Amino acid sequence: ARMPRASAVTQRAVTYAVDALRISGRASGGLTARGAATAPPHLRRGWMGTTRAPGGAPSTRESRSVAAMNPPAAAVVDERGGGWVSLGTPRSELVLAHTLPTGQSFRWRLTTRGDYVGVIGKRVVSMRQCDDDVLYRVHCRPAGEDATHDAAAVADYFNLSVSLGALAKGWAKADARFAKLQPHLPGCRMLRQDPAECLFSFICSSNNHISRIHGMVERLCAAYGTKLVVDAALSEARKATANPTGTPKKKKKKKQKKKRKLANDDETKAEDDDDDDDDADRDVDEGEPLGDFYSFPTVSQLAFATEADLRAAGFGYRAKFIAGAVAALSKKPNGADAYLSSLRHERSYKEAQAALGELPGVGPKVAACACLFSLDKHEAIPVDTHVWRLATEHYCAELEGKSLTPKVMDAVEEAVIKVFGSHAGWAHNTLFIAELAHVRAALPEELRTPPRAKAEKKTPKKESNETPKKKESKKASAGGAGEAGEELDGLLASPSPERGSFRAPKKSKAAIAADDAESEYL
């Protein structure tokens, strides 16, 4: 069968996927009848969630707030060429640099052209930021599907049934700090990922940093996922190597020029410290091949991964957690996919978080990440050291100095939800990104959360009379803690509230510096 013309594809995409994301004439305040009838269930779900206005009481499921029911404009095919499709999302709704490389997902590669290339389900997709829009281009899709399904999949992945711009206006009224930050950080959108992909990606994130997690996730996909064959359009694209995580770097300061006295006269001449051509050569990132693409393995595919195989592939103690979580999910009565779907559609946030916490290697922060990034729990707040610092500085000063126990983590969540309402997890995303080192450095000084005062050095302890055997035993028990829980930016977290408070393991200066640079959501 011949492929439909672009105009026909546009019409079908609008009818089947995007019309379901649009308010009819703004006056009616609801879905168009056509959109409501034709929208697939996974898109209709966006109109049935529980929402409260910032600082207000929750509404019923039938009366979802206008803020979350006013999504961006329809996606249309950009007929000017290249196969790019417009999402119709202004910067208030989506900025790729504030969304894809900030640690929600580990499947996106920044190219030397400035595009992001990643995998959504069994699609390989390029994303391009424009001045006030985002374009996408699909390089492969599942058999039997077409551009209509592409539009639905991309809209679903980017959570386009929720209007970030409308919500942000409410948050700005509710919180003075958010109002000042928001103009500097628009479009910090939450993704809606596949639950299994999100869960296992964050199991890999335990005591880890962005670039290493990217590598682990890609190895997992290459070993157990399905290879995706892309079109020729990606053949010339190359992955940026100067900054493989896609995290924007600080701008280099211009080198100061030095003056030298000329031998023959009294004139002075300014010359650069280094040759300009050499600097230009160094600034050009020629990149490297993008490599092959794979879908994230299903839980059934991951069942072939043994702990020994994963350890050999460099997953360390996380191998035990991955294999254990796969085994536990595979035993669920209706299978792993049905179980995770039930957490998304049938359980409250706290119920879903507790259920995930029963899996090996899943502590409160990993569970909160999975809930926020994949299970539609928009109020979830993954509390790490960045969030802890900003919360005690701006929203719950009374918790300053307390041990970061699960009970205190809940108190942080409650304090943030009290300010921002049922989509507090989305609001916290902007606040969190403002704490990242490269972002914080670019903000006006008055908006930067002040750094914590360094703790005074303690006097050295006296030599212990313990025997070497006792010392070795203590070391082993301390080292084993890594296999008992998850690590949150240097805070060792037990998955079980009964295990007590968190403690900070020793870190080298190099490790601390790496954390500051790459600790997004970790």
XYZ file of C-alpha atoms in Angstrom:
522
model
C 0.000 0.000 0.000
C 1.178 3.494 -0.832
C 2.064 5.798 2.053
C -0.516 8.592 2.465
C 0.441 12.098 1.438
C 1.740 14.426 4.151
C -1.546 16.324 4.301
C -3.457 13.088 4.869
C -1.035 12.037 7.574
C -1.510 15.398 9.223
C -5.282 15.030 9.206
C -5.146 11.520 10.647
C -2.657 12.567 13.327
C -4.870 15.444 14.376
C -7.991 13.265 14.378
C -6.560 10.241 16.173
C -3.915 11.599 18.527
C -3.766 15.310 18.942
C -7.402 16.341 18.826
C -7.748 14.225 21.946
C -5.245 16.525 23.625
C -7.030 19.777 22.808
C -9.783 21.817 24.410
C -12.731 22.512 22.122
C -12.899 26.245 21.382
C -11.726 27.036 24.960
C -15.343 27.959 25.722
C -16.660 24.457 26.222
C -13.947 23.532 28.741
C -13.870 19.895 27.666
C -12.617 17.484 25.012
C -14.098 17.681 21.548
C -16.657 14.953 21.032
C -14.645 13.668 18.118
C -11.440 13.646 20.153
C -13.061 11.956 23.149
C -14.504 9.262 20.933
C -11.369 8.553 18.947
C -8.616 9.035 21.542
C -6.928 5.810 22.627
C -7.255 4.897 26.329
C -3.647 5.815 27.126
C -4.332 9.367 25.890
C -7.784 9.669 27.453
C -6.219 8.867 30.830
C -4.724 12.358 30.885
C -8.186 13.827 31.433
C -9.179 11.643 34.356
C -6.495 12.217 36.978
C -6.922 13.849 40.381
C -5.690 17.430 40.557
C -5.709 20.241 43.038
C -4.967 23.873 42.430
C -1.687 25.094 43.905
C -2.147 25.351 47.654
C -5.767 24.231 47.397
C -7.782 21.142 48.247
C -7.907 18.158 45.886
C -10.742 18.060 43.392
C -12.711 15.004 42.336
C -11.645 12.875 39.375
C -14.547 14.294 37.389
C -13.509 17.924 37.914
C -9.885 18.014 36.922
C -8.383 21.511 37.153
C -8.282 23.723 34.089
C -4.514 24.056 34.556
C -3.972 20.412 33.669
C -6.706 20.301 30.997
C -5.328 22.897 28.616
C -2.581 21.165 26.642
C -0.411 22.602 23.877
C -1.584 23.050 20.303
C -1.906 20.211 17.813
C 1.113 18.535 16.224
C 1.350 19.016 12.470
C 3.692 17.806 9.774
C 6.193 20.483 8.806
C 5.760 20.391 5.038
C 8.923 22.431 4.434
C 10.964 19.260 4.272
C 13.123 16.766 6.136
C 10.297 14.719 7.552
C 10.224 16.834 10.721
C 6.934 17.152 12.582
C 5.977 20.069 14.821
C 4.818 19.348 18.356
C 3.329 22.812 18.608
C 4.965 23.275 22.004
C 6.254 26.757 22.872
C 9.158 27.165 25.293
C 6.729 27.507 28.183
C 5.692 23.891 27.517
C 8.906 22.139 26.519
C 12.604 22.974 26.390
C 14.596 19.886 25.463
C 17.745 20.961 27.337
C 15.658 21.297 30.519
C 13.976 17.917 30.035
C 16.002 15.204 28.293
C 19.502 15.473 29.841
C 18.491 16.178 33.447
C 18.409 12.573 34.655
C 14.823 11.479 34.012
C 15.797 9.196 31.137
C 19.120 7.725 30.038
C 18.267 6.930 26.401
C 18.998 10.274 24.737
C 22.188 11.187 22.869
C 23.108 14.758 22.005
C 24.399 15.100 18.442
C 26.957 17.519 17.081
C 24.074 19.276 15.326
C 22.440 20.020 18.674
C 19.575 17.533 18.205
C 18.720 14.777 20.671
C 18.337 11.217 19.368
C 16.712 8.610 21.570
C 14.425 5.617 21.821
C 10.724 5.788 22.685
C 9.399 2.245 22.942
C 10.403 0.695 19.608
C 10.843 4.013 17.854
C 14.118 5.844 17.266
C 13.308 9.552 17.338
C 15.239 12.776 16.747
C 14.149 15.873 18.674
C 15.067 19.403 17.605
C 14.635 22.596 19.600
C 13.418 25.638 17.664
C 12.955 29.189 18.899
C 9.431 28.571 20.149
C 8.591 25.031 19.117
C 9.979 21.490 19.147
C 10.204 19.251 16.079
C 10.517 15.475 15.986
C 11.483 12.985 13.297
C 10.914 9.226 13.512
C 13.640 6.981 12.087
C 11.964 3.616 12.713
C 8.667 2.424 14.123
C 6.965 -0.892 15.006
C 5.685 -2.966 12.088
C 2.154 -2.105 11.011
C 2.210 1.406 12.486
C 2.393 4.780 10.747
C 2.759 8.507 11.397
C -0.545 8.569 13.260
C 0.831 6.197 15.870
C 4.071 8.201 15.960
C 2.142 11.341 16.940
C 0.323 9.472 19.704
C 3.527 7.863 21.040
C 5.510 11.118 21.124
C 2.629 13.060 22.694
C 2.251 10.366 25.353
C 5.985 10.214 26.113
C 6.172 13.987 26.602
C 3.012 14.056 28.730
C 1.332 16.554 26.422
C -2.059 16.048 28.069
C -0.736 18.280 30.868
C -0.194 21.977 30.230
C 3.020 22.910 32.007
C 2.548 26.570 31.075
C -0.856 26.790 32.756
C 0.358 24.976 35.860
C 3.443 27.202 36.100
C 1.249 30.316 36.243
C -0.492 28.882 39.309
C 2.797 27.914 40.949
C 4.208 31.392 40.361
C 1.229 32.860 42.239
C 1.683 30.350 45.061
C 5.449 30.740 45.530
C 7.654 33.815 45.121
C 10.817 31.785 44.531
C 9.231 29.800 41.703
C 7.985 33.049 40.157
C 11.555 34.375 40.022
C 13.091 31.114 38.722
C 10.518 30.248 36.084
C 11.552 32.887 33.489
C 15.096 31.465 33.597
C 13.962 27.813 33.404
C 10.884 27.406 31.202
C 9.774 24.070 29.767
C 11.052 21.731 32.513
C 8.616 18.987 31.529
C 8.099 15.596 33.163
C 8.301 12.559 30.874
C 5.895 9.614 30.911
C 8.182 6.631 30.404
C 7.542 2.923 30.187
C 7.326 1.749 33.835
C 9.719 -1.212 33.486
C 12.314 0.879 31.623
C 12.159 3.636 34.223
C 12.317 1.255 37.182
C 15.347 -0.725 36.009
C 17.145 2.398 34.817
C 16.930 3.827 38.318
C 18.002 0.569 39.917
C 21.154 1.103 37.820
C 21.416 4.658 39.197
C 22.230 3.479 42.718
C 25.507 5.142 43.853
C 26.246 6.175 40.296
C 26.615 9.174 37.992
C 24.965 10.146 34.721
C 27.539 9.050 32.146
C 28.046 5.662 33.818
C 24.295 5.043 34.062
C 23.972 5.844 30.351
C 26.554 3.150 29.664
C 24.853 0.571 31.895
C 21.424 1.172 30.370
C 22.804 0.917 26.837
C 24.615 -2.347 27.670
C 21.412 -3.752 29.127
C 19.523 -2.806 25.953
C 22.199 -4.163 23.604
C 22.397 -7.489 25.439
C 18.697 -8.179 26.012
C 16.622 -5.677 24.004
C 15.502 -5.741 20.373
C 17.726 -4.164 17.722
C 16.048 -1.286 15.876
C 16.888 -0.686 12.214
C 16.891 3.041 11.444
C 16.551 4.953 8.165
C 19.389 6.605 6.248
C 18.634 10.035 7.742
C 20.739 9.179 10.796
C 23.761 8.076 8.802
C 25.365 11.524 8.884
C 24.452 12.339 12.492
C 27.215 11.973 15.059
C 27.110 11.834 18.815
C 28.652 14.774 20.644
C 31.726 13.579 22.525
C 32.712 16.806 24.244
C 29.681 16.428 26.505
C 28.177 12.938 26.119
C 25.446 13.347 28.760
C 23.956 16.348 26.986
C 24.219 18.474 30.124
C 24.981 22.067 29.096
C 28.478 23.110 30.069
C 29.552 26.356 31.637
C 30.751 28.842 29.070
C 34.475 29.235 29.028
C 35.776 32.621 29.983
C 37.630 34.447 27.254
C 41.327 34.282 27.774
C 42.870 37.459 28.996
C 45.256 39.085 26.613
C 48.742 40.005 27.700
C 50.770 42.901 26.435
C 54.359 42.785 25.312
C 56.762 45.528 24.391
C 57.905 45.456 20.805
C 61.680 45.503 20.284
C 61.846 48.266 17.665
C 59.410 50.856 19.040
C 57.300 51.835 22.041
C 54.013 50.445 20.714
C 52.287 47.655 22.559
C 50.518 44.758 20.956
C 47.932 42.419 22.401
C 48.321 38.776 21.681
C 46.350 35.744 22.786
C 47.820 33.238 25.193
C 47.316 30.567 22.566
C 46.964 30.606 18.803
C 43.376 31.427 17.735
C 43.325 28.676 15.117
C 44.365 26.085 17.690
C 41.532 27.203 19.989
C 39.018 26.973 17.170
C 40.199 23.472 16.315
C 39.772 22.383 19.906
C 36.251 23.843 20.111
C 35.014 21.845 17.099
C 33.426 18.591 18.228
C 33.707 16.133 15.356
C 31.748 13.605 17.405
C 31.611 9.855 16.994
C 29.175 7.407 15.383
C 25.824 7.133 17.108
C 26.094 3.361 17.156
C 23.241 0.871 17.093
C 19.850 1.393 18.704
C 17.901 -1.089 20.809
C 14.571 -1.048 22.566
C 14.675 -1.357 26.333
C 14.221 -5.053 27.188
C 10.906 -6.215 28.552
C 10.841 -7.978 31.901
C 10.466 -11.253 29.986
C 13.632 -10.481 28.022
C 15.467 -9.470 31.205
C 14.630 -12.883 32.669
C 17.532 -14.227 30.574
C 19.980 -11.992 32.457
C 21.689 -13.837 35.277
C 23.387 -12.106 38.158
C 26.725 -13.559 37.043
C 26.275 -12.241 33.499
C 25.386 -8.780 34.742
C 28.349 -8.663 37.106
C 30.616 -9.651 34.235
C 29.111 -6.775 32.226
C 30.116 -4.274 34.917
C 26.892 -3.795 36.878
C 28.541 -4.619 40.208
C 26.236 -5.169 43.179
C 23.336 -3.809 41.107
C 23.355 -7.127 39.214
C 21.804 -8.788 42.240
C 19.074 -6.149 42.416
C 18.224 -6.324 38.702
C 17.996 -10.113 38.709
C 16.034 -10.082 41.973
C 13.546 -7.447 40.792
C 12.988 -9.339 37.532
C 12.307 -12.546 39.452
C 9.901 -10.793 41.837
C 7.967 -9.070 39.039
C 7.783 -12.266 36.979
C 5.972 -13.980 39.864
C 3.136 -11.463 39.945
C -0.212 -13.178 39.194
C -0.917 -11.479 35.846
C 2.692 -10.831 34.896
C 5.053 -7.883 35.310
C 3.459 -5.566 32.740
C -0.042 -5.935 34.176
C 1.300 -5.409 37.693
C 3.147 -2.214 36.805
C 0.120 -0.987 34.853
C -2.036 -1.547 37.935
C 0.344 0.611 39.970
C -0.110 3.369 37.391
C -3.877 3.211 37.078
C -5.230 1.681 40.283
C -2.932 2.655 43.164
C -2.313 5.936 44.928
C 1.197 7.370 45.007
C 2.011 6.088 48.479
C 0.575 2.646 47.675
C 2.645 2.430 44.482
C 5.786 3.650 46.251
C 5.355 1.066 49.010
C 4.733 -1.705 46.474
C 7.878 -0.843 44.510
C 9.818 -0.651 47.776
C 9.246 -4.379 48.241
C 11.417 -5.125 45.201
C 15.139 -5.817 45.668
C 17.283 -2.703 45.374
C 14.372 -0.248 45.380
C 14.474 2.311 48.184
C 12.225 5.330 48.735
C 14.003 7.612 46.247
C 14.169 5.094 43.380
C 10.496 4.275 43.993
C 9.603 7.988 43.939
C 11.500 8.440 40.653
C 9.605 5.549 39.055
C 6.307 6.943 40.345
C 6.944 10.472 39.047
C 8.589 9.608 35.718
C 6.399 6.679 34.660
C 3.397 5.969 36.895
C 1.445 9.260 36.675
C 2.062 10.097 40.342
C 2.484 13.803 39.714
C 2.870 14.688 43.390
C 5.893 12.427 43.950
C 9.098 14.134 45.128
C 12.340 12.118 44.834
C 14.251 13.497 47.821
C 18.025 13.565 47.320
C 20.609 15.965 48.705
C 19.743 18.676 46.147
C 16.045 18.536 47.050
C 16.822 18.250 50.776
C 19.001 21.360 50.604
C 16.530 23.492 48.648
C 13.567 22.312 50.748
C 15.141 23.160 54.106
C 16.388 26.477 52.725
C 13.096 27.625 51.206
C 10.116 25.496 52.329
C 10.666 23.635 55.595
C 13.397 25.284 57.638
C 12.157 23.453 60.721
C 13.620 20.206 59.336
C 17.142 21.646 59.128
C 19.640 19.487 60.990
C 17.417 16.411 61.214
C 18.576 13.024 59.954
C 17.226 12.268 56.482
C 15.022 9.329 57.443
C 12.076 8.104 55.348
C 9.802 9.895 57.830
C 11.626 13.188 57.222
C 11.535 12.545 53.454
C 7.750 12.321 53.749
C 7.747 15.621 55.656
C 9.716 17.257 52.815
C 7.159 15.965 50.308
C 4.266 17.256 52.389
C 5.859 20.702 52.689
C 6.364 20.980 48.920
C 2.885 19.606 48.105
C 1.363 22.133 50.498
C 2.802 24.926 48.350
C 2.417 23.500 44.831
C -0.540 21.109 44.994
C -1.116 17.800 43.275
C 1.465 18.381 40.522
C 4.144 19.265 43.064
C 6.518 16.772 41.446
C 6.428 18.843 38.244
C 7.018 22.086 40.148
C 9.880 20.572 42.124
C 11.521 19.630 38.813
C 12.165 23.297 38.033
C 13.417 23.922 41.571
C 15.672 20.864 41.330
C 17.196 21.844 37.984
C 18.009 25.262 39.452
C 20.262 23.459 41.967
C 22.438 21.742 39.349
C 25.921 23.225 39.326
C 25.963 24.473 35.721
C 22.462 25.943 36.016
C 23.022 27.523 39.401
C 26.155 29.264 38.092
C 24.125 30.912 35.309
C 21.353 32.200 37.595
C 21.354 35.683 39.116
C 23.191 35.544 42.421
C 20.084 36.304 44.478
C 18.399 33.140 43.120
C 21.204 30.745 43.992
C 20.622 28.587 47.034
C 23.566 29.394 49.312
C 26.035 26.540 49.772
C 26.013 24.666 53.035
C 28.647 25.711 55.551
C 31.403 23.162 55.803
C 31.341 21.094 58.950
C 34.184 21.702 61.360
C 36.909 19.125 61.284
C 36.739 16.725 64.179
C 39.810 15.937 66.209
C 41.369 12.638 65.171
C 40.263 9.635 67.140
C 42.749 7.837 69.307
C 44.236 4.654 68.022
C 41.893 1.779 68.568
C 42.920 -1.329 70.442
C 40.778 -3.470 68.140
C 42.421 -6.422 66.503
C 42.771 -6.508 62.709
C 40.045 -9.155 62.567
C 37.554 -6.902 64.352
C 38.390 -3.984 62.071
C 37.941 -6.193 59.008
C 34.584 -7.362 60.319
C 33.413 -3.768 60.798
C 34.570 -2.819 57.295
C 32.663 -5.739 55.803
C 29.451 -4.789 57.585
C 29.779 -1.168 56.462
C 30.549 -2.168 52.882
C 27.562 -4.496 52.838
C 25.256 -1.558 53.330
C 25.561 -0.819 49.640
C 23.754 -4.066 48.892
C 21.068 -3.328 51.451
C 19.838 -0.071 50.012
C 20.277 2.706 47.526
C 22.572 5.693 47.619
C 21.200 9.200 47.227
C 23.932 11.645 46.268
C 26.208 10.230 48.935
C 23.475 9.480 51.469
C 23.061 5.779 52.035
C 19.359 5.038 52.140
C 17.793 1.892 53.519
C 14.749 0.634 51.577
C 13.059 -0.119 54.885
C 11.942 2.696 57.233
C 12.775 0.455 60.180
C 16.457 0.526 59.263
C 16.907 4.032 60.701
C 18.495 7.198 59.346
C 20.841 7.710 56.422
C 24.577 8.060 56.816
C 27.141 9.592 54.524
C 29.999 7.348 53.329
C 33.440 8.852 52.821
C 34.177 10.203 49.355
C 37.307 11.353 47.620
C 37.584 14.953 46.387
C 37.363 13.683 42.808
C 34.147 11.785 43.557
C 32.593 14.837 45.213
C 33.485 16.991 42.201
C 31.960 14.408 39.864
C 28.765 14.369 41.907
C 28.449 18.150 41.740
C 28.789 18.037 37.961
C 26.613 15.024 37.170
C 24.263 14.187 40.004
C 20.964 14.880 38.228
C 18.253 13.034 40.157
C 20.868 10.668 41.581
